[in-house]
Short mmCIF file of N, CA and C in Angstrom, two decimals:
data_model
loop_
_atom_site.label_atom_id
_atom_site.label_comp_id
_atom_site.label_asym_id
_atom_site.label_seq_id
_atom_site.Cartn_x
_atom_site.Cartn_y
_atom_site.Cartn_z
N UNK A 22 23.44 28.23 -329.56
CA UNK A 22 23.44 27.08 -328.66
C UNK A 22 22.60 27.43 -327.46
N UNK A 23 21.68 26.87 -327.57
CA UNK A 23 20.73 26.97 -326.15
C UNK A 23 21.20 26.05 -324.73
N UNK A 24 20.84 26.64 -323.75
CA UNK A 24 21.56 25.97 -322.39
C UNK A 24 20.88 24.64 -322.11
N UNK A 25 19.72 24.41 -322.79
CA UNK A 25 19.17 22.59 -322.71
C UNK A 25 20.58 21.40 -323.44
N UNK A 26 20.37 21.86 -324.96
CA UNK A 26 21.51 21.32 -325.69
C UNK A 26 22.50 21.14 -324.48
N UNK A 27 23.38 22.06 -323.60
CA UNK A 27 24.23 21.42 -322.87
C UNK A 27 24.25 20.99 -322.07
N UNK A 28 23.20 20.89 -321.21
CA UNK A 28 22.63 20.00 -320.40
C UNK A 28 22.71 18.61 -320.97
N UNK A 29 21.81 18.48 -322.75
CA UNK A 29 21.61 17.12 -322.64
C UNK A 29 22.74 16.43 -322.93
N UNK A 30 24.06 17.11 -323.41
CA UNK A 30 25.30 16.37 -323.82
C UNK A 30 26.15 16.37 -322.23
N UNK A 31 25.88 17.21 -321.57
CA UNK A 31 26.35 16.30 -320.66
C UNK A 31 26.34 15.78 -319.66
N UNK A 32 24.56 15.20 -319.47
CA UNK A 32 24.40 14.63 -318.89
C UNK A 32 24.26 12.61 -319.94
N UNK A 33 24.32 13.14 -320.96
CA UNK A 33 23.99 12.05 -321.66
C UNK A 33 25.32 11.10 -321.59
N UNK A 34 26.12 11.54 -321.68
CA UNK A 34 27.77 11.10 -321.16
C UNK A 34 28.25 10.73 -319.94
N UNK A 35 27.73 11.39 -318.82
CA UNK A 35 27.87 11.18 -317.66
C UNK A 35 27.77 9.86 -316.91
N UNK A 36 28.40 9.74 -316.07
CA UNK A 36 28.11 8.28 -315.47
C UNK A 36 27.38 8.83 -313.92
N UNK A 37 26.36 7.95 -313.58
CA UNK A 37 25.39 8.55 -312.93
C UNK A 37 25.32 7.57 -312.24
N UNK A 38 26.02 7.37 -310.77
CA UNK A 38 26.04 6.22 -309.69
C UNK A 38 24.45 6.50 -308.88
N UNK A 39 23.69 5.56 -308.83
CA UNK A 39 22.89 5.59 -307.72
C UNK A 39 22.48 4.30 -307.01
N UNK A 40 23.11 4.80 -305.62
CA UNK A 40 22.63 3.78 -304.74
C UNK A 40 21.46 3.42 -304.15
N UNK A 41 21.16 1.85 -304.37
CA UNK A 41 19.66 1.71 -303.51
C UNK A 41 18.90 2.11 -302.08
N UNK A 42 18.24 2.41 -301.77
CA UNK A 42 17.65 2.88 -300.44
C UNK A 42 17.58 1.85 -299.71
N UNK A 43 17.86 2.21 -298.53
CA UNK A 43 18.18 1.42 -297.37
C UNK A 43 17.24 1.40 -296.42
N UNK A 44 17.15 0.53 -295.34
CA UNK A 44 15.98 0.97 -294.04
C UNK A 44 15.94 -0.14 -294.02
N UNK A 45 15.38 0.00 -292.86
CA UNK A 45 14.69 -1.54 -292.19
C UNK A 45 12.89 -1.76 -292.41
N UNK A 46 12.78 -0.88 -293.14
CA UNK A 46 10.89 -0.44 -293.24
C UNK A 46 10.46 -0.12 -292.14
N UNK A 47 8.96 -0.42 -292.00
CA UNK A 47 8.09 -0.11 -291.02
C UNK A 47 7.60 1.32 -290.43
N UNK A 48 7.87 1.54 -289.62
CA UNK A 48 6.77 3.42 -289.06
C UNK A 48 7.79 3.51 -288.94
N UNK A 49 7.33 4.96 -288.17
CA UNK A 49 8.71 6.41 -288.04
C UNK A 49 9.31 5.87 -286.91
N UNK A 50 10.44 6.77 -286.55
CA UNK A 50 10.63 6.69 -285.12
C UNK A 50 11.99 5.86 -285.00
N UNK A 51 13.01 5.55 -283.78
CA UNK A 51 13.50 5.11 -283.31
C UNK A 51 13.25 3.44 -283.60
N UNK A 52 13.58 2.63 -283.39
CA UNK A 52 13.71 1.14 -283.32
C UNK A 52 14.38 1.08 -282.03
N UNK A 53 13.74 -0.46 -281.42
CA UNK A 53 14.68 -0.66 -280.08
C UNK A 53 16.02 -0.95 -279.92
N UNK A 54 16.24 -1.30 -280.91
CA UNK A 54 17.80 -1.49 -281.37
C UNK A 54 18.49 -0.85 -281.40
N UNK A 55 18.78 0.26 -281.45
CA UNK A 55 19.14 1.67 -281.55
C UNK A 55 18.93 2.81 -282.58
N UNK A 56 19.99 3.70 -282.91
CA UNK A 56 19.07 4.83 -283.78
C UNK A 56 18.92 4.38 -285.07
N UNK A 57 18.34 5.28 -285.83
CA UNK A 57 17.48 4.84 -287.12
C UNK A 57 18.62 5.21 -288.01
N UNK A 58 18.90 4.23 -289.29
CA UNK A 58 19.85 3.98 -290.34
C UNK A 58 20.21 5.49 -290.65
N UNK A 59 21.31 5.79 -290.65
CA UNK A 59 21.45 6.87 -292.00
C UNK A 59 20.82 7.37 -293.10
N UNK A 60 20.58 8.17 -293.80
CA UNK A 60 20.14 8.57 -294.80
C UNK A 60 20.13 7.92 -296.17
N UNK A 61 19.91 7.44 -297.04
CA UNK A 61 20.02 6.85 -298.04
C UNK A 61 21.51 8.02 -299.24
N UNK A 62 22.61 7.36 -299.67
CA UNK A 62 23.24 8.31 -299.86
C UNK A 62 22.50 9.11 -301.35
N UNK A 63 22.59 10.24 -301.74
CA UNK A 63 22.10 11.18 -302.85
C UNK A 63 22.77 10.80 -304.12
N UNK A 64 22.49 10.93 -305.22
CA UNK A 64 22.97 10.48 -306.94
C UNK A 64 24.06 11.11 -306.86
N UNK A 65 25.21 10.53 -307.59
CA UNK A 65 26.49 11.42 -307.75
C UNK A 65 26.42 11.53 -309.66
N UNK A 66 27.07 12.52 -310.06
CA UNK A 66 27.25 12.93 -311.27
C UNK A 66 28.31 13.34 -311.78
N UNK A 67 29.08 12.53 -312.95
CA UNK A 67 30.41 13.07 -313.46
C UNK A 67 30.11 13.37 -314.72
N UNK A 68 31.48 14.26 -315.10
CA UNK A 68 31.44 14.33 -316.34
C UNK A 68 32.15 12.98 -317.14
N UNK A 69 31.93 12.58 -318.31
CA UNK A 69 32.76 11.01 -318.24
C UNK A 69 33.30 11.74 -319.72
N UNK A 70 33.25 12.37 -320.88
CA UNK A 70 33.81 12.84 -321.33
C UNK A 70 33.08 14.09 -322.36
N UNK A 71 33.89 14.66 -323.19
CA UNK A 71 32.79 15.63 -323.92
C UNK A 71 33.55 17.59 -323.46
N UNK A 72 32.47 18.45 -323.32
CA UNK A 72 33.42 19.80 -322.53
C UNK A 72 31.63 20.49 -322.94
N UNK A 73 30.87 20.82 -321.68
CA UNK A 73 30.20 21.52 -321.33
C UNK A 73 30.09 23.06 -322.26
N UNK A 74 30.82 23.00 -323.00
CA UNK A 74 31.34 24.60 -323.62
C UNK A 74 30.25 24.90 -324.99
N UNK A 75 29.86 23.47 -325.94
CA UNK A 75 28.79 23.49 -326.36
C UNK A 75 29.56 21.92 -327.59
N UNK A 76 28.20 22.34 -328.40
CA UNK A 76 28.34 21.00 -329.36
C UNK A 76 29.42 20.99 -330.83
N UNK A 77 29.84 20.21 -330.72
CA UNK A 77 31.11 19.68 -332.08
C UNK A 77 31.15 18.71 -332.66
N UNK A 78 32.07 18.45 -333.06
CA UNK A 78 32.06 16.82 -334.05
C UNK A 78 33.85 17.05 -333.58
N UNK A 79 34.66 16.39 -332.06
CA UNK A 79 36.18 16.40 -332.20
C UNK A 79 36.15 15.31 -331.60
N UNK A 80 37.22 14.22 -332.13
CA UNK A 80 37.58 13.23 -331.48
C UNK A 80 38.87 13.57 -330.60
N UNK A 81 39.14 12.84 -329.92
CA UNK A 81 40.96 13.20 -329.07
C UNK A 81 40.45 12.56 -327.81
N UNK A 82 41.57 13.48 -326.57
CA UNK A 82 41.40 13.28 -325.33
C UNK A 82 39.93 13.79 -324.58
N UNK A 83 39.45 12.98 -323.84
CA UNK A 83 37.99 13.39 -323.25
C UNK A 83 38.04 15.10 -322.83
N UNK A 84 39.32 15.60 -322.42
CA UNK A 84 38.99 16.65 -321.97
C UNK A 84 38.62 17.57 -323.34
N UNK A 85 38.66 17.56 -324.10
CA UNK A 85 38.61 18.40 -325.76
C UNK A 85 37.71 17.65 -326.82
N UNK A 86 37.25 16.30 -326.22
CA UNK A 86 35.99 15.63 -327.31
C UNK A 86 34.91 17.01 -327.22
N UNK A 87 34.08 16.83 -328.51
CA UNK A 87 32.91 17.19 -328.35
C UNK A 87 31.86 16.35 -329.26
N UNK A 88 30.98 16.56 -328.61
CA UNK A 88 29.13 15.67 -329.33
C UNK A 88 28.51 16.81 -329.40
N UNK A 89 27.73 16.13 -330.46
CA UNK A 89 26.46 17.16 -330.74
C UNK A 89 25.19 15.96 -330.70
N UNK A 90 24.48 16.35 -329.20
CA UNK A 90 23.69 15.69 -328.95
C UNK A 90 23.40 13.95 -328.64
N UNK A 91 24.35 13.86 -328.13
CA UNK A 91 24.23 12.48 -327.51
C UNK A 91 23.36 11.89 -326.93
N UNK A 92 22.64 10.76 -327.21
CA UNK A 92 21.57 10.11 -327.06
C UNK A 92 21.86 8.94 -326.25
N UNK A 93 22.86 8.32 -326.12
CA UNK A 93 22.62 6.52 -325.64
C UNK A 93 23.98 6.21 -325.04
N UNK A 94 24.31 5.36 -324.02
CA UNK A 94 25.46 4.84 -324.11
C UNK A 94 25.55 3.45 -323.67
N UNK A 95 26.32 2.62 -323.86
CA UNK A 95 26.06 0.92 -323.38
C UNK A 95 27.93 0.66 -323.44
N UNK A 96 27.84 -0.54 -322.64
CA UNK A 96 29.55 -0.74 -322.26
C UNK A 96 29.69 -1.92 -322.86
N UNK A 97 30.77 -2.30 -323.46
CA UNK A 97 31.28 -3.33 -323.81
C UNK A 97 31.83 -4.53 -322.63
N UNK A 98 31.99 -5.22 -322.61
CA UNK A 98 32.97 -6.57 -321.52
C UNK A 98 34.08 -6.04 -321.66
N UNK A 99 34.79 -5.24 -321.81
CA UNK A 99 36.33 -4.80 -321.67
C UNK A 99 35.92 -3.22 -321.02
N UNK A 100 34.56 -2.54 -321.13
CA UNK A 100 35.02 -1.28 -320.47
C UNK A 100 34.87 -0.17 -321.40
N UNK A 101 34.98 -0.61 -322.40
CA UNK A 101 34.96 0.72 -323.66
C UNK A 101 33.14 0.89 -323.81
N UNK A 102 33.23 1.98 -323.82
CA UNK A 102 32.00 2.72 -324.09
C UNK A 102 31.27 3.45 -325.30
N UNK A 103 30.18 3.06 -325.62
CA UNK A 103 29.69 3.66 -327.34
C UNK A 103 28.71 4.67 -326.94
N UNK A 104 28.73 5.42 -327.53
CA UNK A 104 27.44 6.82 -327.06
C UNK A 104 27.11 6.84 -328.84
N UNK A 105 26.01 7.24 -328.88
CA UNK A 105 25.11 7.47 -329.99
C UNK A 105 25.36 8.82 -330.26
N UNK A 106 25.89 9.59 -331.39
CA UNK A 106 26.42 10.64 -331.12
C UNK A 106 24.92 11.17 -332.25
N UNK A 107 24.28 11.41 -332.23
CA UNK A 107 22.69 11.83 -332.66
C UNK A 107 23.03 13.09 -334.24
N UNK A 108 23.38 13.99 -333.82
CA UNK A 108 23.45 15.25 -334.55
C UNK A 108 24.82 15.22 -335.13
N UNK A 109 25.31 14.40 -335.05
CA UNK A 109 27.01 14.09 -335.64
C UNK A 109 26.65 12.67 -336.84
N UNK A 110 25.81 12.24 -336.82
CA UNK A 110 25.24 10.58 -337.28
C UNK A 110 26.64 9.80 -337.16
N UNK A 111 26.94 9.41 -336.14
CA UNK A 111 28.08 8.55 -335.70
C UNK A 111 27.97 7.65 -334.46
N UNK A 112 28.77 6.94 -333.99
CA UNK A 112 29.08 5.94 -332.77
C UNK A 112 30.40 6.35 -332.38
N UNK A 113 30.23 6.78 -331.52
CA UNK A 113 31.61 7.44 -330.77
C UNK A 113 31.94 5.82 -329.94
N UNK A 114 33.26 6.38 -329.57
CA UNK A 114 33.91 4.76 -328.50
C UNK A 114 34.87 5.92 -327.14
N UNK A 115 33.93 5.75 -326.45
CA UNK A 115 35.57 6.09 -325.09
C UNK A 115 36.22 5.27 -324.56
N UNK A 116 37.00 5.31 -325.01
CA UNK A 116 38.18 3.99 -324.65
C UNK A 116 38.05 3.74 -323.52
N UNK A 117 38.47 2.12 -322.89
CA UNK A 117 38.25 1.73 -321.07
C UNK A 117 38.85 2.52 -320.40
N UNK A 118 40.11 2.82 -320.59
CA UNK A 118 40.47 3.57 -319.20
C UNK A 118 40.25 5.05 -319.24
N UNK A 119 38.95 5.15 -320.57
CA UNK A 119 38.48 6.86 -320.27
C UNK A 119 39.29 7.82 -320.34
N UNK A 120 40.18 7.64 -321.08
CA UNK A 120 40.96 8.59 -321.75
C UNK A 120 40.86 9.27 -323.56
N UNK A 121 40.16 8.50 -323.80
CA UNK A 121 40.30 8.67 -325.51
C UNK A 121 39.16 8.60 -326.24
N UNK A 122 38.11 9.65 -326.70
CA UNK A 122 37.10 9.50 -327.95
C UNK A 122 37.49 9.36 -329.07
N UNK A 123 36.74 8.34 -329.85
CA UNK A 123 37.37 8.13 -331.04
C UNK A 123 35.61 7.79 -332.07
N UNK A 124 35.56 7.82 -333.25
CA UNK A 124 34.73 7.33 -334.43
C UNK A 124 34.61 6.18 -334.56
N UNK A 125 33.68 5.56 -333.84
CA UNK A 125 33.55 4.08 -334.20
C UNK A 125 32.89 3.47 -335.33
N UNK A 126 31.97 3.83 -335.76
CA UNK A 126 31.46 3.53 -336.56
C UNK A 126 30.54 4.94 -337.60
N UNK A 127 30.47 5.03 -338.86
CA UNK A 127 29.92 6.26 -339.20
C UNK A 127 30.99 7.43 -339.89
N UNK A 128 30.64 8.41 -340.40
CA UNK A 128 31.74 9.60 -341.02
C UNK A 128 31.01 10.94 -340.34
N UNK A 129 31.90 11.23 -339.58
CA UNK A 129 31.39 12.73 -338.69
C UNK A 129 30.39 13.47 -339.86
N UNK A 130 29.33 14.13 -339.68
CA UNK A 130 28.42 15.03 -340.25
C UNK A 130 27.74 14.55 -341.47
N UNK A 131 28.16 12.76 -341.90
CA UNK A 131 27.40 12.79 -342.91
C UNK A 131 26.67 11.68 -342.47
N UNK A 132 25.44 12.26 -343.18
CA UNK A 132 24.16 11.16 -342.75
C UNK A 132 23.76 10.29 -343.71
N UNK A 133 23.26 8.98 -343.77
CA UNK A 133 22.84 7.79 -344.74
C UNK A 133 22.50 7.13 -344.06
N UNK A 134 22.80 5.78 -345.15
CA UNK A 134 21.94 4.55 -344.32
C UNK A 134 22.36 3.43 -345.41
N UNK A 135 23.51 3.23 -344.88
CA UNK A 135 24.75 2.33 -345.49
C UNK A 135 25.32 1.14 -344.30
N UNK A 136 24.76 -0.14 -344.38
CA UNK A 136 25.47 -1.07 -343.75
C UNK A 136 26.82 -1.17 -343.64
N UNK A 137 27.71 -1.73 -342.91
CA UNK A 137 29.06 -1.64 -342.68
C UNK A 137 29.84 -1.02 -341.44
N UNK A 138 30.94 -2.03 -342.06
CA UNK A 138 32.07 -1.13 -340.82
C UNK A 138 32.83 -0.64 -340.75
N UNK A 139 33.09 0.52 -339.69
CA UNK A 139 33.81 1.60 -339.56
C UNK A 139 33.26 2.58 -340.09
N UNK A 140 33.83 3.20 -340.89
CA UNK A 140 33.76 4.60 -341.94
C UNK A 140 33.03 4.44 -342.61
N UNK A 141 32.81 3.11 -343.10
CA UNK A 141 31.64 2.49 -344.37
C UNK A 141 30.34 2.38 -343.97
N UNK A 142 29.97 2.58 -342.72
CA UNK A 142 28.99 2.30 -342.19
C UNK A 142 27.81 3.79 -342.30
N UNK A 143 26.93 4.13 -342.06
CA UNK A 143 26.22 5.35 -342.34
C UNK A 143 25.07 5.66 -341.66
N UNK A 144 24.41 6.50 -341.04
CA UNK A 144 23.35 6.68 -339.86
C UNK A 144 22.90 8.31 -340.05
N UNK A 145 21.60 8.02 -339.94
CA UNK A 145 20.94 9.11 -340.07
C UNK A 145 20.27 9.80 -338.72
N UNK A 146 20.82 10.20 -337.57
CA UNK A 146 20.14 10.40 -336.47
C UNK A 146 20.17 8.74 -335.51
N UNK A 147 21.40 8.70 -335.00
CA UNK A 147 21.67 7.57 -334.57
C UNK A 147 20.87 7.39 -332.75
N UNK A 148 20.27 6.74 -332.10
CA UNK A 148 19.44 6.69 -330.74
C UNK A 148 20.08 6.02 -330.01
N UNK A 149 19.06 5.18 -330.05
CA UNK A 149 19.31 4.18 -329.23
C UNK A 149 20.32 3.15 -329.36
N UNK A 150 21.39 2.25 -328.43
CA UNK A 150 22.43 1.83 -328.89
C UNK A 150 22.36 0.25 -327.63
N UNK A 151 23.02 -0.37 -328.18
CA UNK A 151 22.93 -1.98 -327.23
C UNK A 151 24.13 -2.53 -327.75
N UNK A 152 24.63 -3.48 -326.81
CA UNK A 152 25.96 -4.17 -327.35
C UNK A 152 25.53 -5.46 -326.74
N UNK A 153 25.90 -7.13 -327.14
CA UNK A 153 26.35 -7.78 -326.57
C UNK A 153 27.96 -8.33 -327.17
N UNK A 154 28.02 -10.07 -327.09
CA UNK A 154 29.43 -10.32 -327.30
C UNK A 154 29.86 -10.19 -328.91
N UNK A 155 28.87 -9.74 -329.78
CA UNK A 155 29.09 -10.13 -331.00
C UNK A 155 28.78 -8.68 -332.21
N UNK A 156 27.58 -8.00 -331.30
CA UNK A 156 27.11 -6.92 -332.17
C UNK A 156 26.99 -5.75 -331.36
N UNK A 157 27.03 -4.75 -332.19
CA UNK A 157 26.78 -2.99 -331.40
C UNK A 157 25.69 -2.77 -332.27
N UNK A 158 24.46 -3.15 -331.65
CA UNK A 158 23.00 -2.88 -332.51
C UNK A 158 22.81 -1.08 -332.51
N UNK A 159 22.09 -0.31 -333.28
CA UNK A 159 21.85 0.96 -333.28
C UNK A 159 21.04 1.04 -333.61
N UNK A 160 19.27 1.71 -333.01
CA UNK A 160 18.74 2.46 -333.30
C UNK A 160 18.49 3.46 -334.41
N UNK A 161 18.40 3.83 -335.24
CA UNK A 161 18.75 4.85 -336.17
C UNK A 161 17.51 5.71 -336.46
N UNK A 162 17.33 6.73 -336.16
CA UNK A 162 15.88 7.32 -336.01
C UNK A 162 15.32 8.01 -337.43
N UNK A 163 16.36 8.41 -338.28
CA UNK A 163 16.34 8.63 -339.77
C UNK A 163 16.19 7.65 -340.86
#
């Protein structure tokens, strides 16, 4: 396991707040108004689920999931979350209140290219991922 691999799983999971930059524009310096805005605040970074320790195929509680190579994630209207689990050929789900990885779609470690749902479903190097009210579209790079 090389130290990129864990980088990219977990940052690929992560929820990554960044706030827009602020100012009033114009040149340097003071304004007559008084002093010049605050700083724009810096990116914050969590872990949102997964374990830094290296790559797996475990579903359970976020603190003991593992991915192998996670590629994508997009949110549903309720909160639940799908990550493209790449090197696993699956669709992981973290439940809304971010407690629970589970197999959404796909069979941990086996790869195809089988329409369907749930377990029946099949992916060969799964990417890119999109949801709206009706479908969880996937990418499939195999």
């Amino acid at each position: 396991m090389n130290g990129l691999r864990v980088r990219i799983a977990a940052l690929a999971v992560a929820t990554v707040l960044l706030a827009a930059c602020g100012g009033g524009g114009g040149g340097g310096g003071e304004s007559p108004a008084g002093p010049p805005p605050p700083p724009p605040p810096t990116a914050q970074l969590s872990l949102l689920a997964g374990n830094a320790g290296g790559a797996g195929n475990l579903d359970g509680g976020v603190e003991v999931a593992r991915f192998d190579s996670p590629a994508s994630v997009t949110v549903d209207f309720s909160g639940n979350r799908y990550v493209s689990d790449t090197n696993n050929h699956v669709i992981r789900k973290i439940s809304a209140d971010g407690k629970t990885v589970s197999t959404f779609a796909g069979r941990m470690g086996e790869a195809g290219d089988a329409d369907g749902i749930g377990a029946q479903a099949r992916f060969r190097s799964p990417e890119g991922i999109l949801i709206d009210k009706q479908f969880l579209y996937v990418a499939d790079a195999g």
